[in-house]
């Protein structure tokens, strides 16, 4: 078999086997890590202000406490591993729930496309 034909077959095989939906893995783990940080910072915010944060931005730039600057709980809020902002929703007890819409950025899905939500009240991961 000539060398060029072999190279073509190898590249064609790699392309075909690499097709299909992305696999969950490192990006999903990154999203879980980020959400744990948001949950922890939100719990601390709740202790300091006796209320939950209304946005992720409040964890970076919190309101003053008794005239003094608020305690910064996060250095910054980065986007999810797919480059989109995390969503913050309100849970059943008023707590923030942080949502990552997965690889496709759309509600619902399976595998890497699956939505994942974390409750700041419990810190639990809820696959949707």
mmCIF file of C-alpha atoms in Angstrom:
data_model
loop_
_atom_site.group_PDB
_atom_site.id
_atom_site.type_symbol
_atom_site.label_atom_id
_atom_site.label_comp_id
_atom_site.label_asym_id
_atom_site.label_seq_id
_atom_site.Cartn_x
_atom_site.Cartn_y
_atom_site.Cartn_z
ATOM 1 C CA UNK A 1 0.000 0.000 0.000
ATOM 2 C CA UNK A 2 1.518 3.343 -0.981
ATOM 3 C CA UNK A 3 2.310 5.720 1.866
ATOM 4 C CA UNK A 4 -0.178 8.409 0.688
ATOM 5 C CA UNK A 5 -3.082 5.939 0.615
ATOM 6 C CA UNK A 6 -2.250 4.766 4.124
ATOM 7 C CA UNK A 7 -2.118 8.347 5.406
ATOM 8 C CA UNK A 8 -5.468 9.110 3.757
ATOM 9 C CA UNK A 9 -7.083 6.066 5.404
ATOM 10 C CA UNK A 10 -5.706 7.021 8.820
ATOM 11 C CA UNK A 11 -6.962 10.608 8.511
ATOM 12 C CA UNK A 12 -10.344 9.505 7.157
ATOM 13 C CA UNK A 13 -10.758 7.024 10.013
ATOM 14 C CA UNK A 14 -9.831 9.607 12.628
ATOM 15 C CA UNK A 15 -12.318 12.056 11.148
ATOM 16 C CA UNK A 16 -15.184 9.573 11.025
ATOM 17 C CA UNK A 17 -14.614 8.164 14.491
ATOM 18 C CA UNK A 18 -14.335 11.690 15.905
ATOM 19 C CA UNK A 19 -17.803 12.573 14.591
ATOM 20 C CA UNK A 20 -20.922 12.684 16.695
ATOM 21 C CA UNK A 21 -21.863 14.427 19.888
ATOM 22 C CA UNK A 22 -19.108 15.617 22.197
ATOM 23 C CA UNK A 23 -18.447 13.426 25.195
ATOM 24 C CA UNK A 24 -18.888 14.664 28.711
ATOM 25 C CA UNK A 25 -15.648 14.845 30.581
ATOM 26 C CA UNK A 26 -13.231 17.592 31.433
ATOM 27 C CA UNK A 27 -15.622 20.418 30.522
ATOM 28 C CA UNK A 28 -18.384 18.944 32.669
ATOM 29 C CA UNK A 29 -15.937 18.611 35.561
ATOM 30 C CA UNK A 30 -14.919 22.256 35.091
ATOM 31 C CA UNK A 31 -18.583 23.309 35.216
ATOM 32 C CA UNK A 32 -19.048 21.306 38.432
ATOM 33 C CA UNK A 33 -15.986 22.948 39.988
ATOM 34 C CA UNK A 34 -17.244 26.428 39.034
ATOM 35 C CA UNK A 35 -20.693 25.710 40.463
ATOM 36 C CA UNK A 36 -19.207 24.507 43.748
ATOM 37 C CA UNK A 37 -17.343 27.819 43.963
ATOM 38 C CA UNK A 38 -20.582 29.725 43.267
ATOM 39 C CA UNK A 39 -22.427 27.692 45.919
ATOM 40 C CA UNK A 40 -19.741 28.230 48.537
ATOM 41 C CA UNK A 41 -19.544 31.969 47.836
ATOM 42 C CA UNK A 42 -23.356 32.228 47.898
ATOM 43 C CA UNK A 43 -23.540 30.478 51.253
ATOM 44 C CA UNK A 44 -20.966 32.916 52.667
ATOM 45 C CA UNK A 45 -22.899 35.837 51.146
ATOM 46 C CA UNK A 46 -26.055 34.568 52.841
ATOM 47 C CA UNK A 47 -24.217 34.456 56.194
ATOM 48 C CA UNK A 48 -22.941 38.032 55.780
ATOM 49 C CA UNK A 49 -26.097 39.678 54.403
ATOM 50 C CA UNK A 50 -28.859 37.416 55.717
ATOM 51 C CA UNK A 51 -30.132 37.008 52.151
ATOM 52 C CA UNK A 52 -29.087 35.174 49.007
ATOM 53 C CA UNK A 53 -27.241 37.018 46.220
ATOM 54 C CA UNK A 54 -29.516 38.165 43.412
ATOM 55 C CA UNK A 55 -26.801 37.652 40.786
ATOM 56 C CA UNK A 56 -23.361 36.152 40.364
ATOM 57 C CA UNK A 57 -22.049 39.705 39.958
ATOM 58 C CA UNK A 58 -22.940 40.386 43.611
ATOM 59 C CA UNK A 59 -20.369 37.782 44.637
ATOM 60 C CA UNK A 60 -17.655 39.800 42.886
ATOM 61 C CA UNK A 61 -18.908 43.279 43.833
ATOM 62 C CA UNK A 62 -21.006 42.868 46.987
ATOM 63 C CA UNK A 63 -22.908 45.755 48.556
ATOM 64 C CA UNK A 64 -21.376 47.642 51.500
ATOM 65 C CA UNK A 65 -21.808 46.340 55.034
ATOM 66 C CA UNK A 66 -22.458 49.111 57.592
ATOM 67 C CA UNK A 67 -20.833 51.663 55.281
ATOM 68 C CA UNK A 68 -17.710 49.547 54.763
ATOM 69 C CA UNK A 69 -16.958 47.906 51.412
ATOM 70 C CA UNK A 70 -18.507 44.475 51.068
ATOM 71 C CA UNK A 71 -16.346 41.377 51.263
ATOM 72 C CA UNK A 72 -15.438 40.192 47.770
ATOM 73 C CA UNK A 73 -16.296 36.497 47.637
ATOM 74 C CA UNK A 74 -15.167 35.686 44.099
ATOM 75 C CA UNK A 75 -12.352 37.230 42.098
ATOM 76 C CA UNK A 76 -14.407 36.999 38.914
ATOM 77 C CA UNK A 77 -17.219 34.997 37.350
ATOM 78 C CA UNK A 78 -16.071 33.203 34.261
ATOM 79 C CA UNK A 79 -18.248 31.716 31.561
ATOM 80 C CA UNK A 80 -19.079 28.037 31.424
ATOM 81 C CA UNK A 81 -16.593 25.737 29.652
ATOM 82 C CA UNK A 82 -18.421 26.295 26.359
ATOM 83 C CA UNK A 83 -18.047 30.078 26.597
ATOM 84 C CA UNK A 84 -21.563 30.973 27.733
ATOM 85 C CA UNK A 85 -22.610 32.665 30.990
ATOM 86 C CA UNK A 86 -23.852 30.440 33.789
ATOM 87 C CA UNK A 87 -27.509 30.974 34.593
ATOM 88 C CA UNK A 88 -28.755 31.784 38.074
ATOM 89 C CA UNK A 89 -32.300 30.752 38.872
ATOM 90 C CA UNK A 90 -34.303 30.771 42.105
ATOM 91 C CA UNK A 91 -34.827 27.450 43.864
ATOM 92 C CA UNK A 92 -37.885 26.244 45.772
ATOM 93 C CA UNK A 93 -36.713 27.867 49.017
ATOM 94 C CA UNK A 94 -35.472 31.117 47.473
ATOM 95 C CA UNK A 95 -31.881 29.920 47.145
ATOM 96 C CA UNK A 96 -29.820 30.474 44.013
ATOM 97 C CA UNK A 97 -29.542 27.544 41.639
ATOM 98 C CA UNK A 98 -26.667 27.717 39.162
ATOM 99 C CA UNK A 99 -27.316 26.184 35.757
ATOM 100 C CA UNK A 100 -25.009 25.125 32.940
ATOM 101 C CA UNK A 101 -26.867 24.262 29.730
ATOM 102 C CA UNK A 102 -24.176 21.860 28.527
ATOM 103 C CA UNK A 103 -22.385 21.688 25.200
ATOM 104 C CA UNK A 104 -25.354 22.719 23.040
ATOM 105 C CA UNK A 105 -26.415 25.703 25.169
ATOM 106 C CA UNK A 106 -30.060 24.612 24.906
ATOM 107 C CA UNK A 107 -32.360 23.338 27.652
ATOM 108 C CA UNK A 108 -32.487 19.535 27.894
ATOM 109 C CA UNK A 109 -30.229 16.987 26.260
ATOM 110 C CA UNK A 110 -28.161 13.932 27.098
ATOM 111 C CA UNK A 111 -24.466 13.317 27.700
ATOM 112 C CA UNK A 112 -22.384 16.448 27.136
ATOM 113 C CA UNK A 113 -25.589 18.236 26.075
ATOM 114 C CA UNK A 114 -27.249 17.552 29.422
ATOM 115 C CA UNK A 115 -28.157 20.516 31.620
ATOM 116 C CA UNK A 116 -26.762 20.490 35.114
ATOM 117 C CA UNK A 117 -27.937 22.600 38.062
ATOM 118 C CA UNK A 118 -26.472 23.123 41.541
ATOM 119 C CA UNK A 119 -28.393 24.380 44.545
ATOM 120 C CA UNK A 120 -26.597 26.870 46.804
ATOM 121 C CA UNK A 121 -28.786 25.700 49.680
ATOM 122 C CA UNK A 122 -27.606 22.100 49.561
ATOM 123 C CA UNK A 123 -24.643 22.230 47.183
ATOM 124 C CA UNK A 124 -26.238 19.259 45.412
ATOM 125 C CA UNK A 125 -25.803 18.528 41.740
ATOM 126 C CA UNK A 126 -29.079 17.983 39.894
ATOM 127 C CA UNK A 127 -28.927 16.681 36.366
ATOM 128 C CA UNK A 128 -31.966 17.897 34.462
#
